[in-house]
């Protein structure tokens, strides 16, 4: 809580091209929840450098992502949309939290294990302590709720553990955040291997729908999506490819899995895939159009970046000063 307000925090990395998984698992829920909470939505560019980045590319992607937040329907006058690297409190709090987090806890993080096997030549300390920076993002704003996809749940549990640990030592210092996982779309899988999540970093471009894919590309990728030889649209774990397509269709149309199964009763996979593709085009087209329009409005985006960074800095300082005082850092003279 910040004063009277319940707070929501979430973020996305400005790395790679955003996928339909990012949209259905996170961004769509952000928009849905944005009226209920005081919201902080960050472009977490500091997280991105745990993997080597080209500087110009990283900068451009951060801006694109912030523009996309607005295009998706987040009102920058009501929601705080900002770059993590513009607010010094994230790194400052992360250092403090590092001193209250155990190596054993970080060793158990599955994302660390995955990423360190993918980037075996660059297993840096940042990759290891990444979940602590994520905890700092969340706790810095006294967040009540954090909407994420399922893959981030383990990190969120850690943030809760750190908050509870420090509350136990210093008294009431942090709000303990709750995850918000959407009912549908919380784990969108690869179109080429439904055992793997859809990911920005997948090497096979047919595995993911990118938010900026044009309609023909989207339809082609769905036509090629891996299914099975059952030939019947049913919702069960054995038909993982069809299960994933039903989830996507449900998330895009608002229909339940049962309704979808009924709708395609007796129809072939070809028809079903076309319908899924069309529902995705229907969702992404307005987002793409608005994104292109906003990209032309440089002055507006610059103004948002400046104002929202100041706002985030203001609120984050409140928590930071409180924590610094509680743990015994000298108080700053006025
Ligand atoms: P990132 O950038 O990998 O993903 C952004 C959001 O998209 C969700 N997501 C998915 N949801 C459903 N299906 C998928 N296939 C899929 N892929 C990604 C993620 O769960 C996430 O919600 N560490 C975070 C960023 C972060 C953060 C935070 C999030 C940094 N600090 C504080 C919340 C709160 C990350 O790398 O997300």
Tab-separated table of C-alpha atoms and ligand atoms in Angstrom:
chain	number	residue	atom	x	y	z
A	1	UNK	CA	0.000	0.000	0.000
A	2	UNK	CA	1.098	3.558	-0.666
A	3	UNK	CA	-1.048	5.681	1.609
A	4	UNK	CA	-4.652	4.784	0.856
A	5	UNK	CA	-3.908	3.087	-2.431
A	6	UNK	CA	-3.449	-0.573	-3.249
A	7	UNK	CA	-0.421	-0.883	-5.476
A	8	UNK	CA	0.303	-3.044	-8.502
A	9	UNK	CA	3.789	-3.544	-9.949
A	10	UNK	CA	4.914	-5.473	-12.980
A	11	UNK	CA	7.604	-5.337	-15.622
A	12	UNK	CA	8.901	-6.774	-18.858
A	13	UNK	CA	12.378	-7.097	-20.203
A	14	UNK	CA	13.315	-5.040	-23.203
A	15	UNK	CA	15.086	-7.981	-24.788
A	16	UNK	CA	14.077	-9.640	-28.053
A	17	UNK	CA	10.695	-9.312	-29.719
A	18	UNK	CA	7.662	-9.556	-27.493
A	19	UNK	CA	5.518	-12.628	-28.065
A	20	UNK	CA	1.870	-13.497	-27.816
A	21	UNK	CA	2.822	-15.215	-24.513
A	22	UNK	CA	3.936	-11.866	-23.059
A	23	UNK	CA	0.697	-10.299	-24.208
A	24	UNK	CA	-1.768	-12.975	-23.067
A	25	UNK	CA	0.144	-13.921	-19.905
A	26	UNK	CA	0.861	-10.400	-18.718
A	27	UNK	CA	0.112	-7.255	-20.715
A	28	UNK	CA	-3.570	-8.087	-21.272
A	29	UNK	CA	-4.085	-8.519	-17.501
A	30	UNK	CA	-2.190	-5.322	-16.787
A	31	UNK	CA	-4.726	-3.390	-18.813
A	32	UNK	CA	-7.612	-5.213	-17.131
A	33	UNK	CA	-6.329	-4.431	-13.623
A	34	UNK	CA	-5.192	-0.893	-14.268
A	35	UNK	CA	-8.410	0.745	-13.047
A	36	UNK	CA	-8.335	-1.016	-9.690
A	37	UNK	CA	-4.835	-0.197	-8.473
A	38	UNK	CA	-2.180	2.439	-8.392
A	39	UNK	CA	-0.003	0.862	-11.097
A	40	UNK	CA	3.716	0.880	-11.803
A	41	UNK	CA	4.670	-0.795	-15.082
A	42	UNK	CA	8.364	-0.774	-15.696
A	43	UNK	CA	10.503	-1.506	-18.726
A	44	UNK	CA	13.081	-3.518	-16.782
A	45	UNK	CA	16.131	-2.664	-18.869
A	46	UNK	CA	18.507	-3.341	-15.960
A	47	UNK	CA	17.414	-6.969	-15.989
A	48	UNK	CA	18.219	-7.202	-19.692
A	49	UNK	CA	21.972	-6.757	-19.282
A	50	UNK	CA	22.394	-10.102	-17.503
A	51	UNK	CA	22.776	-11.246	-21.117
A	52	UNK	CA	25.075	-9.283	-23.477
A	53	UNK	CA	23.228	-6.586	-25.421
A	54	UNK	CA	24.087	-4.262	-28.250
A	55	UNK	CA	23.774	-0.767	-26.647
A	56	UNK	CA	21.905	0.993	-29.477
A	57	UNK	CA	19.612	-1.969	-29.878
A	58	UNK	CA	18.859	-2.162	-26.147
A	59	UNK	CA	17.990	1.541	-26.043
A	60	UNK	CA	15.689	1.279	-29.043
A	61	UNK	CA	13.940	-1.811	-27.691
A	62	UNK	CA	13.314	-0.135	-24.344
A	63	UNK	CA	11.604	2.742	-26.090
A	64	UNK	CA	9.610	0.390	-28.313
A	65	UNK	CA	8.439	-1.518	-25.262
A	66	UNK	CA	7.317	1.583	-23.418
A	67	UNK	CA	5.430	2.670	-26.543
A	68	UNK	CA	3.843	-0.757	-26.724
A	69	UNK	CA	2.599	-0.483	-23.122
A	70	UNK	CA	0.682	2.624	-24.152
A	71	UNK	CA	-0.508	1.077	-27.426
A	72	UNK	CA	-1.880	-1.909	-25.492
A	73	UNK	CA	-4.185	0.440	-23.597
A	74	UNK	CA	-2.282	1.568	-20.496
A	75	UNK	CA	-3.047	5.221	-19.937
A	76	UNK	CA	0.272	6.942	-19.072
A	77	UNK	CA	-1.554	9.683	-17.202
A	78	UNK	CA	-3.016	7.162	-14.760
A	79	UNK	CA	-0.353	4.449	-14.755
A	80	UNK	CA	3.306	5.000	-14.069
A	81	UNK	CA	5.130	3.688	-17.169
A	82	UNK	CA	8.877	4.125	-16.841
A	83	UNK	CA	12.377	2.750	-17.418
A	84	UNK	CA	13.828	0.871	-14.459
A	85	UNK	CA	17.265	2.403	-15.165
A	86	UNK	CA	15.844	5.916	-14.646
A	87	UNK	CA	15.003	5.209	-11.009
A	88	UNK	CA	18.062	4.724	-8.810
A	89	UNK	CA	16.138	3.075	-5.967
A	90	UNK	CA	15.889	-0.274	-7.771
A	91	UNK	CA	19.630	-0.888	-7.619
A	92	UNK	CA	19.968	0.597	-4.126
A	93	UNK	CA	17.270	-1.583	-2.627
A	94	UNK	CA	18.548	-4.622	-4.541
A	95	UNK	CA	21.893	-4.302	-2.744
A	96	UNK	CA	20.203	-4.266	0.632
A	97	UNK	CA	18.000	-7.240	-0.237
A	98	UNK	CA	21.065	-9.140	-1.477
A	99	UNK	CA	22.291	-9.095	2.080
A	100	UNK	CA	19.085	-10.808	3.235
A	101	UNK	CA	18.942	-13.486	0.530
A	102	UNK	CA	20.705	-16.832	0.753
A	103	UNK	CA	22.861	-18.382	-1.956
A	104	UNK	CA	20.886	-21.596	-1.493
A	105	UNK	CA	17.657	-19.792	-2.386
A	106	UNK	CA	19.144	-18.356	-5.563
A	107	UNK	CA	20.681	-21.705	-6.501
A	108	UNK	CA	17.208	-23.231	-6.645
A	109	UNK	CA	15.854	-20.770	-9.223
A	110	UNK	CA	14.958	-22.675	-12.376
A	111	UNK	CA	15.367	-19.641	-14.641
A	112	UNK	CA	18.966	-19.263	-13.446
A	113	UNK	CA	19.631	-22.906	-14.250
A	114	UNK	CA	18.066	-22.539	-17.713
A	115	UNK	CA	19.805	-19.301	-18.596
A	116	UNK	CA	23.185	-20.394	-17.322
A	117	UNK	CA	23.029	-23.483	-19.482
A	118	UNK	CA	22.043	-21.349	-22.508
A	119	UNK	CA	24.778	-18.765	-21.857
A	120	UNK	CA	27.498	-21.007	-20.459
A	121	UNK	CA	30.204	-18.529	-21.546
A	122	UNK	CA	28.682	-15.690	-19.482
A	123	UNK	CA	27.374	-16.936	-16.137
A	124	UNK	CA	27.721	-13.572	-14.447
A	125	UNK	CA	26.787	-12.595	-10.886
A	126	UNK	CA	23.917	-10.482	-12.219
A	127	UNK	CA	22.291	-13.557	-13.715
A	128	UNK	CA	22.515	-15.209	-10.307
A	129	UNK	CA	21.145	-12.271	-8.299
A	130	UNK	CA	18.547	-11.304	-10.928
A	131	UNK	CA	15.623	-12.474	-8.718
A	132	UNK	CA	16.812	-10.114	-5.968
A	133	UNK	CA	16.599	-7.138	-8.339
A	134	UNK	CA	13.123	-8.346	-9.241
A	135	UNK	CA	12.205	-8.480	-5.531
A	136	UNK	CA	13.537	-4.926	-5.173
A	137	UNK	CA	11.349	-3.764	-8.089
A	138	UNK	CA	8.283	-5.109	-6.362
A	139	UNK	CA	9.013	-4.205	-2.739
A	140	UNK	CA	10.216	-0.703	-3.611
A	141	UNK	CA	6.612	0.397	-4.254
A	142	UNK	CA	5.016	-1.570	-1.386
A	143	UNK	CA	3.180	-3.572	-4.045
A	144	UNK	CA	0.091	-5.544	-3.103
A	145	UNK	CA	-0.290	-7.440	-6.348
A	146	UNK	CA	2.009	-8.527	-9.175
A	147	UNK	CA	0.425	-9.820	-12.388
A	148	UNK	CA	2.756	-12.265	-14.147
A	149	UNK	CA	2.769	-15.432	-16.233
A	150	UNK	CA	3.358	-18.760	-14.485
A	151	UNK	CA	7.076	-18.794	-15.309
A	152	UNK	CA	7.681	-15.910	-12.855
A	153	UNK	CA	5.937	-17.501	-9.859
A	154	UNK	CA	9.114	-18.872	-8.306
A	155	UNK	CA	10.709	-15.409	-8.390
A	156	UNK	CA	7.646	-13.925	-6.784
A	157	UNK	CA	7.743	-16.502	-3.993
A	158	UNK	CA	11.295	-15.403	-3.288
A	159	UNK	CA	10.222	-11.746	-3.132
A	160	UNK	CA	7.582	-12.734	-0.590
A	161	UNK	CA	10.115	-14.714	1.464
A	162	UNK	CA	12.556	-11.793	1.540
A	163	UNK	CA	9.791	-9.356	2.552
A	164	UNK	CA	8.608	-11.641	5.341
A	165	UNK	CA	12.156	-12.227	6.543
A	166	UNK	CA	12.899	-8.510	6.779
A	167	UNK	CA	9.515	-7.760	8.340
A	168	UNK	CA	10.398	-10.390	10.956
A	169	UNK	CA	13.657	-8.632	11.784
A	170	UNK	CA	12.705	-4.939	11.503
A	171	UNK	CA	8.967	-4.837	12.039
A	172	UNK	CA	6.560	-3.745	9.376
A	173	UNK	CA	8.857	-2.676	6.556
A	174	UNK	CA	7.353	-4.144	3.357
A	175	UNK	CA	3.924	-5.065	2.014
A	176	UNK	CA	4.030	-8.781	1.186
A	177	UNK	CA	2.978	-9.016	-2.495
A	178	UNK	CA	0.472	-11.480	-3.935
A	179	UNK	CA	0.863	-12.910	-7.435
A	180	UNK	CA	-1.954	-12.449	-9.934
A	181	UNK	CA	-2.062	-15.206	-12.529
A	182	UNK	CA	-4.750	-14.961	-15.208
A	183	UNK	CA	-7.167	-17.880	-15.588
A	184	UNK	CA	-6.317	-18.320	-19.268
A	185	UNK	CA	-3.071	-17.579	-21.049
A	186	UNK	CA	-0.788	-17.841	-17.995
A	187	UNK	CA	1.482	-20.221	-19.879
A	188	UNK	CA	1.369	-20.037	-23.661
A	189	UNK	CA	3.486	-22.764	-25.233
A	190	UNK	CA	5.678	-22.878	-28.325
A	191	UNK	CA	3.763	-23.564	-31.563
A	192	UNK	CA	6.510	-25.960	-32.646
A	193	UNK	CA	7.078	-27.785	-29.362
A	194	UNK	CA	4.112	-27.561	-26.995
A	195	UNK	CA	6.232	-28.902	-24.128
A	196	UNK	CA	8.230	-25.634	-24.106
A	197	UNK	CA	6.922	-22.162	-23.251
A	198	UNK	CA	6.641	-19.619	-26.053
A	199	UNK	CA	9.729	-17.496	-25.628
A	200	UNK	CA	11.277	-14.340	-27.102
A	201	UNK	CA	14.600	-16.140	-27.327
A	202	UNK	CA	13.428	-19.218	-29.266
A	203	UNK	CA	15.670	-19.735	-32.286
A	204	UNK	CA	12.843	-21.073	-34.437
A	205	UNK	CA	10.745	-18.084	-35.599
A	206	UNK	CA	7.773	-20.390	-36.281
A	207	UNK	CA	7.613	-21.305	-32.593
A	208	UNK	CA	6.410	-17.858	-31.493
A	209	UNK	CA	3.896	-15.275	-32.628
A	210	UNK	CA	5.576	-11.892	-32.299
A	211	UNK	CA	3.341	-8.966	-31.462
A	212	UNK	CA	4.410	-7.163	-34.629
A	213	UNK	CA	3.898	-10.137	-36.986
A	214	UNK	CA	1.688	-9.221	-39.948
A	215	UNK	CA	-1.584	-11.115	-40.518
A	216	UNK	CA	-0.154	-13.407	-43.233
A	217	UNK	CA	2.751	-14.416	-41.024
A	218	UNK	CA	0.410	-15.097	-38.115
A	219	UNK	CA	-1.876	-17.278	-40.231
A	220	UNK	CA	1.074	-19.154	-41.714
A	221	UNK	CA	2.552	-19.880	-38.263
A	222	UNK	CA	-0.765	-21.226	-36.988
A	223	UNK	CA	-1.164	-23.415	-40.090
A	224	UNK	CA	2.224	-24.918	-39.296
A	225	UNK	CA	1.560	-25.313	-35.562
A	226	UNK	CA	2.355	-28.799	-34.257
A	227	UNK	CA	-0.739	-30.799	-33.253
A	228	UNK	CA	-1.319	-34.580	-33.093
A	229	UNK	CA	-2.955	-37.420	-35.001
A	230	UNK	CA	-6.159	-37.623	-32.895
A	231	UNK	CA	-7.994	-35.342	-35.317
A	232	UNK	CA	-10.441	-34.080	-32.705
A	233	UNK	CA	-10.426	-30.711	-30.902
A	234	UNK	CA	-10.380	-31.769	-27.232
A	235	UNK	CA	-8.972	-30.177	-24.091
A	236	UNK	CA	-6.624	-32.622	-22.378
A	237	UNK	CA	-2.951	-32.921	-21.458
A	238	UNK	CA	-2.255	-35.676	-24.002
A	239	UNK	CA	-3.102	-33.295	-26.878
A	240	UNK	CA	-0.690	-30.596	-25.745
A	241	UNK	CA	-0.574	-28.712	-29.072
A	242	UNK	CA	-4.376	-28.499	-29.342
A	243	UNK	CA	-4.582	-27.625	-25.629
A	244	UNK	CA	-2.309	-24.654	-26.276
A	245	UNK	CA	-4.319	-23.530	-29.316
A	246	UNK	CA	-7.524	-23.731	-27.265
A	247	UNK	CA	-5.885	-21.590	-24.553
A	248	UNK	CA	-4.876	-18.989	-27.137
A	249	UNK	CA	-8.316	-18.967	-28.733
A	250	UNK	CA	-10.020	-18.722	-25.301
A	251	UNK	CA	-7.787	-15.857	-24.238
A	252	UNK	CA	-8.438	-13.970	-27.491
A	253	UNK	CA	-12.194	-14.523	-27.698
A	254	UNK	CA	-13.235	-14.790	-24.027
A	255	UNK	CA	-14.834	-18.198	-24.713
A	256	UNK	CA	-14.283	-21.019	-22.216
A	257	UNK	CA	-12.413	-24.204	-23.219
A	258	UNK	CA	-15.717	-26.145	-23.132
A	259	UNK	CA	-17.346	-23.656	-25.498
A	260	UNK	CA	-14.413	-23.932	-27.873
A	261	UNK	CA	-14.541	-27.737	-27.881
A	262	UNK	CA	-18.273	-27.571	-28.659
A	263	UNK	CA	-17.765	-24.991	-31.411
A	264	UNK	CA	-15.290	-27.250	-33.225
A	265	UNK	CA	-17.042	-30.536	-32.605
A	266	UNK	CA	-16.783	-32.604	-35.806
A	267	UNK	CA	-14.535	-30.043	-37.522
A	268	UNK	CA	-10.939	-30.673	-38.582
A	269	UNK	CA	-7.735	-29.120	-37.250
A	270	UNK	CA	-7.440	-27.003	-40.420
A	271	UNK	CA	-10.619	-25.056	-39.637
A	272	UNK	CA	-9.686	-24.724	-35.999
A	273	UNK	CA	-6.202	-23.388	-36.744
A	274	UNK	CA	-7.654	-20.802	-39.143
A	275	UNK	CA	-10.064	-19.615	-36.449
A	276	UNK	CA	-7.292	-19.360	-33.850
A	277	UNK	CA	-5.129	-17.386	-36.293
A	278	UNK	CA	-7.971	-15.002	-37.100
A	279	UNK	CA	-8.732	-14.403	-33.419
A	280	UNK	CA	-5.076	-13.503	-32.825
A	281	UNK	CA	-4.980	-11.161	-35.847
A	282	UNK	CA	-8.136	-9.521	-34.473
A	283	UNK	CA	-6.451	-8.845	-31.137
A	284	UNK	CA	-3.065	-7.749	-32.479
A	285	UNK	CA	-4.125	-5.558	-35.403
A	286	UNK	CA	-5.482	-2.632	-33.299
A	287	UNK	CA	-2.433	-2.861	-31.029
A	288	UNK	CA	-0.090	-2.684	-34.033
A	289	UNK	CA	-1.946	0.254	-35.571
A	290	UNK	CA	-1.868	2.238	-32.345
A	291	UNK	CA	1.808	1.384	-31.841
A	292	UNK	CA	2.685	2.730	-35.288
A	293	UNK	CA	0.697	5.897	-34.655
A	294	UNK	CA	2.429	6.516	-31.321
A	295	UNK	CA	5.875	5.939	-32.775
A	296	UNK	CA	5.330	9.072	-34.846
A	297	UNK	CA	4.658	11.154	-31.727
A	298	UNK	CA	8.154	11.541	-30.333
A	299	UNK	CA	7.448	14.584	-28.142
A	300	UNK	CA	4.541	12.856	-26.415
A	301	UNK	CA	6.564	9.731	-25.583
A	302	UNK	CA	9.476	11.866	-24.321
A	303	UNK	CA	7.127	13.746	-22.014
A	304	UNK	CA	5.710	10.487	-20.602
A	305	UNK	CA	9.216	9.148	-20.002
A	306	UNK	CA	10.282	12.220	-18.056
A	307	UNK	CA	7.121	12.685	-15.973
A	308	UNK	CA	6.713	9.048	-15.054
A	309	UNK	CA	10.357	8.594	-14.078
A	310	UNK	CA	9.964	11.517	-11.656
A	311	UNK	CA	6.809	9.992	-10.220
A	312	UNK	CA	8.432	6.566	-9.763
A	313	UNK	CA	11.502	8.166	-8.195
A	314	UNK	CA	9.299	10.027	-5.727
A	315	UNK	CA	7.379	6.953	-4.523
A	316	UNK	CA	10.390	4.653	-4.519
A	317	UNK	CA	12.348	7.115	-2.367
A	318	UNK	CA	9.715	6.870	0.334
A	319	UNK	CA	10.283	3.138	0.753
A	320	UNK	CA	14.025	3.406	0.308
A	321	UNK	CA	14.427	6.024	3.037
A	322	UNK	CA	12.261	3.969	5.387
A	323	UNK	CA	14.340	0.833	4.787
A	324	UNK	CA	17.667	2.694	5.112
A	325	UNK	CA	16.545	4.103	8.431
A	326	UNK	CA	15.266	0.786	9.775
A	327	UNK	CA	18.461	-1.078	8.972
A	328	UNK	CA	20.609	1.596	10.598
A	329	UNK	CA	22.091	3.755	7.831
A	330	UNK	CA	22.780	7.302	9.043
A	331	UNK	CA	19.899	9.704	8.445
A	332	UNK	CA	20.640	12.368	5.804
A	333	UNK	CA	20.870	15.900	7.190
A	334	UNK	CA	18.302	18.187	5.539
B	1	LIG	P1	9.684	-11.426	-19.183
B	1	LIG	O1	10.166	-10.152	-19.780
B	1	LIG	O2	10.366	-12.693	-19.561
B	1	LIG	O3	8.140	-11.617	-19.474
B	1	LIG	C1	7.206	-10.574	-19.250
B	1	LIG	C2	5.898	-11.175	-18.762
B	1	LIG	O4	5.384	-12.100	-19.729
B	1	LIG	C3	5.079	-13.337	-19.097
B	1	LIG	N1	5.334	-14.424	-20.064
B	1	LIG	C4	4.432	-15.356	-20.407
B	1	LIG	N2	3.165	-15.571	-20.010
B	1	LIG	C5	2.503	-16.601	-20.573
B	1	LIG	N3	3.055	-17.436	-21.490
B	1	LIG	C6	4.325	-17.259	-21.913
B	1	LIG	N4	4.850	-18.080	-22.824
B	1	LIG	C7	5.075	-16.178	-21.360
B	1	LIG	N5	6.338	-15.725	-21.548
B	1	LIG	C8	6.478	-14.645	-20.751
B	1	LIG	C9	6.039	-13.419	-17.918
B	1	LIG	O5	5.566	-14.299	-16.924
B	1	LIG	C10	6.051	-11.967	-17.450
B	1	LIG	O6	4.941	-11.719	-16.606
B	1	LIG	N6	11.702	-11.235	-14.651
B	1	LIG	C11	10.602	-10.782	-15.448
B	1	LIG	C12	10.493	-9.275	-15.531
B	1	LIG	C13	10.429	-8.593	-14.206
B	1	LIG	C14	9.304	-8.523	-13.360
B	1	LIG	C15	9.729	-7.748	-12.231
B	1	LIG	C16	8.001	-9.020	-13.432
B	1	LIG	C17	11.449	-7.910	-13.619
B	1	LIG	N7	11.036	-7.409	-12.430
B	1	LIG	C18	8.860	-7.488	-11.179
B	1	LIG	C19	7.148	-8.734	-12.373
B	1	LIG	C20	7.586	-7.985	-11.264
B	1	LIG	C21	10.775	-11.314	-16.855
B	1	LIG	O7	11.852	-11.630	-17.267
B	1	LIG	O8	9.637	-11.300	-17.596
